[in-house]
XYZ file of C-alpha atoms in Angstrom:
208
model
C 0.000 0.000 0.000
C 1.747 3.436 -0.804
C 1.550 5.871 1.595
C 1.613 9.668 0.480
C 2.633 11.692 2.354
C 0.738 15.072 2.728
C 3.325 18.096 2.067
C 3.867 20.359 4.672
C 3.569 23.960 5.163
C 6.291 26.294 6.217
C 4.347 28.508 8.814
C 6.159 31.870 9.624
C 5.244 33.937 12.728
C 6.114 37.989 12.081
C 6.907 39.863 15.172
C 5.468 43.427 15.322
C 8.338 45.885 14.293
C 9.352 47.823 17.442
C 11.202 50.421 14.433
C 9.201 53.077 13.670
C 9.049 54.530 9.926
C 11.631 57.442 9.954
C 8.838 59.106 8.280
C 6.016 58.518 9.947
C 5.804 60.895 12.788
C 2.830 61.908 15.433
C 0.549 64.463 14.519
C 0.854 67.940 15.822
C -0.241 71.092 15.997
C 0.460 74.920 14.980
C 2.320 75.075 18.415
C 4.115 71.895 17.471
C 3.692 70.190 20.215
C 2.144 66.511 20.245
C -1.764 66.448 19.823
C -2.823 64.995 23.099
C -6.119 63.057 23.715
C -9.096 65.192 25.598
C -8.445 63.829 28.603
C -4.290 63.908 28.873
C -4.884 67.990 27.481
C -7.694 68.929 30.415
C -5.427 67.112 33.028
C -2.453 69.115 31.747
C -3.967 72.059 31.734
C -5.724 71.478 35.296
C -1.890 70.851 36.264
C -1.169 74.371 34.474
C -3.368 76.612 35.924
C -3.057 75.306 39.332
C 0.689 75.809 39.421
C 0.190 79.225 37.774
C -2.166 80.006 41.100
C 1.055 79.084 43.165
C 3.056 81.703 41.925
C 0.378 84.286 41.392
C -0.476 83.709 44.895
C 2.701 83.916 46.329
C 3.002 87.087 44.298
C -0.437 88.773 45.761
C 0.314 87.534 48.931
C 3.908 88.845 49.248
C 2.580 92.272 47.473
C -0.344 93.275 49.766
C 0.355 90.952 52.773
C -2.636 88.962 53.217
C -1.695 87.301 56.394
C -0.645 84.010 55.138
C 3.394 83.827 54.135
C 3.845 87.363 54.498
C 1.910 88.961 57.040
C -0.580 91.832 57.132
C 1.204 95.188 56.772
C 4.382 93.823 55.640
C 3.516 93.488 52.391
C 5.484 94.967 49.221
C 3.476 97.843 48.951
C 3.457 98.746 52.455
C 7.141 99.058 52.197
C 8.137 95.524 52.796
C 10.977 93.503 51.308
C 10.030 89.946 49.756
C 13.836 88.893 49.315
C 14.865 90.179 52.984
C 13.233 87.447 55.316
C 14.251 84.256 52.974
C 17.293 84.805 51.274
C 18.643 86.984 55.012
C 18.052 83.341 56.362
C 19.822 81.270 54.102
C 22.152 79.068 56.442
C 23.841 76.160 54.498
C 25.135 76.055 50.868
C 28.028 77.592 48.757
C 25.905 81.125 47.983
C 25.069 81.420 51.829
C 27.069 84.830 51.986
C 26.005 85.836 48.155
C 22.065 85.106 49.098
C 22.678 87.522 52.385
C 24.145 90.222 50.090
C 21.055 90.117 47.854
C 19.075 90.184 50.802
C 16.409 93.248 50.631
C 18.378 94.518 47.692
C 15.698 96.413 44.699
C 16.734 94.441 42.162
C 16.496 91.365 43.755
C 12.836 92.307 44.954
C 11.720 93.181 41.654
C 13.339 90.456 39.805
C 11.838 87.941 41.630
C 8.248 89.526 42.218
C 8.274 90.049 38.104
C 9.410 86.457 37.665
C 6.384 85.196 40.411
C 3.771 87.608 38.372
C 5.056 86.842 34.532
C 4.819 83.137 35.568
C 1.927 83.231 37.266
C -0.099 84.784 34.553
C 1.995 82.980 31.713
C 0.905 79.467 32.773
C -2.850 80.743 33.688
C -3.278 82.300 30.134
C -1.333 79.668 28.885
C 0.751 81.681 26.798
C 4.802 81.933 26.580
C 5.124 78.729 28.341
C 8.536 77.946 26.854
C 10.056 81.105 27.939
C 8.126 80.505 31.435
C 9.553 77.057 31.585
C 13.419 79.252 31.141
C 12.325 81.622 33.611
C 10.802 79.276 36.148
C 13.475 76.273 36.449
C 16.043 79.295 36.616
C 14.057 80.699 39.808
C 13.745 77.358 41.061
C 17.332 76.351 40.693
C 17.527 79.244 42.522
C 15.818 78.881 45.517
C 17.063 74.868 45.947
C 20.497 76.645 46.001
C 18.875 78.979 48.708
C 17.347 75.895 50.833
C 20.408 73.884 49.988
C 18.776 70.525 50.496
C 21.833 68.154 50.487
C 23.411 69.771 53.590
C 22.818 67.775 56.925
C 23.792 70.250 59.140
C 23.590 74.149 59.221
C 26.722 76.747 59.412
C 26.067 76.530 62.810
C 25.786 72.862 63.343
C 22.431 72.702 63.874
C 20.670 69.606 61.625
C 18.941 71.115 58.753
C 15.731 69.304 58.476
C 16.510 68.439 55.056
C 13.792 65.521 54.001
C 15.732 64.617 50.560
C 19.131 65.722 49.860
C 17.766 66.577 45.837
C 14.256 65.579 45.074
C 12.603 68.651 46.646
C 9.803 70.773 45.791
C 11.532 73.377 43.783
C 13.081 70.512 41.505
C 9.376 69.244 41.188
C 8.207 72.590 39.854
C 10.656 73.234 37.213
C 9.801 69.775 36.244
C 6.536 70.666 35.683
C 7.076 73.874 33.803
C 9.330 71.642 31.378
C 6.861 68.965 30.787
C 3.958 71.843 30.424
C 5.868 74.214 27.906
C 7.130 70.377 26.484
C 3.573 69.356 25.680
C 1.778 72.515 25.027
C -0.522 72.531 27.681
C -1.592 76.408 26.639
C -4.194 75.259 24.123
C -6.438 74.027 26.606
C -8.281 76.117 28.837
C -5.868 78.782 27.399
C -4.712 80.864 24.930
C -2.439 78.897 23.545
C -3.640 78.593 19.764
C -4.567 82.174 19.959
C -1.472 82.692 20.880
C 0.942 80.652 18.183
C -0.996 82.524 15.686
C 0.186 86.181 16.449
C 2.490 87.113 13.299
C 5.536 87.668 15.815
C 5.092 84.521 17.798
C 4.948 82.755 14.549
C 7.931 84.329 13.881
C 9.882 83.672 17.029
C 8.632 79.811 17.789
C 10.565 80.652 21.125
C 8.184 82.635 22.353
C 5.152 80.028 21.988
């Protein structure tokens, strides 16, 4: 009896491609950043506006003295210094003694209460956020040179308190401004589009 045998098939199993196209690239729009979905661009720009209320407050606050971090009648405009109290304080780090000659100084007061406003209202409006982003992680960087969180003890030799010797709050903030000015988070609940449309800004993509 013959026996045939029945011819067998080669079967072939194709993996996905992990490459990418080097053409094929995410949409995006007149801002060029990435086109987020609904829900990624209102928790951005939730995000946004809520850290633009941080510095705006700490700008009205420090201005007219509300009571909370600056108190009542100590305010900017009642003659008050908004430099004076932190940087006069500044008791660890290598700019210790350059922080306490800034201290109170005019230019120092209205650098930083213009940098609190402009990023305040940038990141509320949602306009500029790339500049802000600059601006911001400068301030920041800053300030964590101010608090100098790696230090264990004080000049005096008193512990600092320190809860992370990097990972603070003022590193979380610039952070934040990156990844905001990163994604374009202005075109939501902002003026972002509005914004990257004005001849100059389209013009000067730095200034989106």
């Amino acid at each position: 009896m013959a026996v045939h045998e029945t011819p067998h098939r080669n079967v072939r199993f194709h993996l996905p491609s992990m490459r990418r196209s080097a053409t094929a690239s995410r949409p995006t729009d007149e801002t060029n950043a990435v086109v987020l979905t609904s829900t990624a661009a209102h928790v951005l720009a939730g995000l946004r506006v809520l850290t633009g209320f941080v510095f705006l407050w700490a700008f009205l606050d420090k201005t007219f003295g509300f009571g909370y971090a600056t108190a009542s009648g100590k305010g900017w405009i009642d003659g008050g210094s908004p430099t004076k109290g932190f940087l006069s304080s500044v008791a660890a780090g290598p700019m210790e003694s350059t922080f306490h000659d800034w201290a109170g100084a005019g230019w120092a007061d209205w650098l930083f209460m213009l940098g609190l406003l402009g990023i305040g209202v940038a990141l509320i409006t949602g306009v500029g956020l790339r500049l802000t982003a600059v601006a911001g992680t400068a301030m920041m960087a800053l300030m964590w040179l101010a608090e100098w969180p790696p230090a264990k003890h004080l000049s005096d030799g008193s512990l600092s308190m320190s809860s992370n010797p990097f990972a603070d709050y003022h590193l979380i903030y610039a952070v934040v401004l990156i990844a905001l000015a990163a994604a374009g988070a202005g075109a939501t609940w902002g003026l972002g589009k509005a914004w990257a449309r004005l001849p100059f800004v389209s013009r000067n993509r730095w200034l989106l």
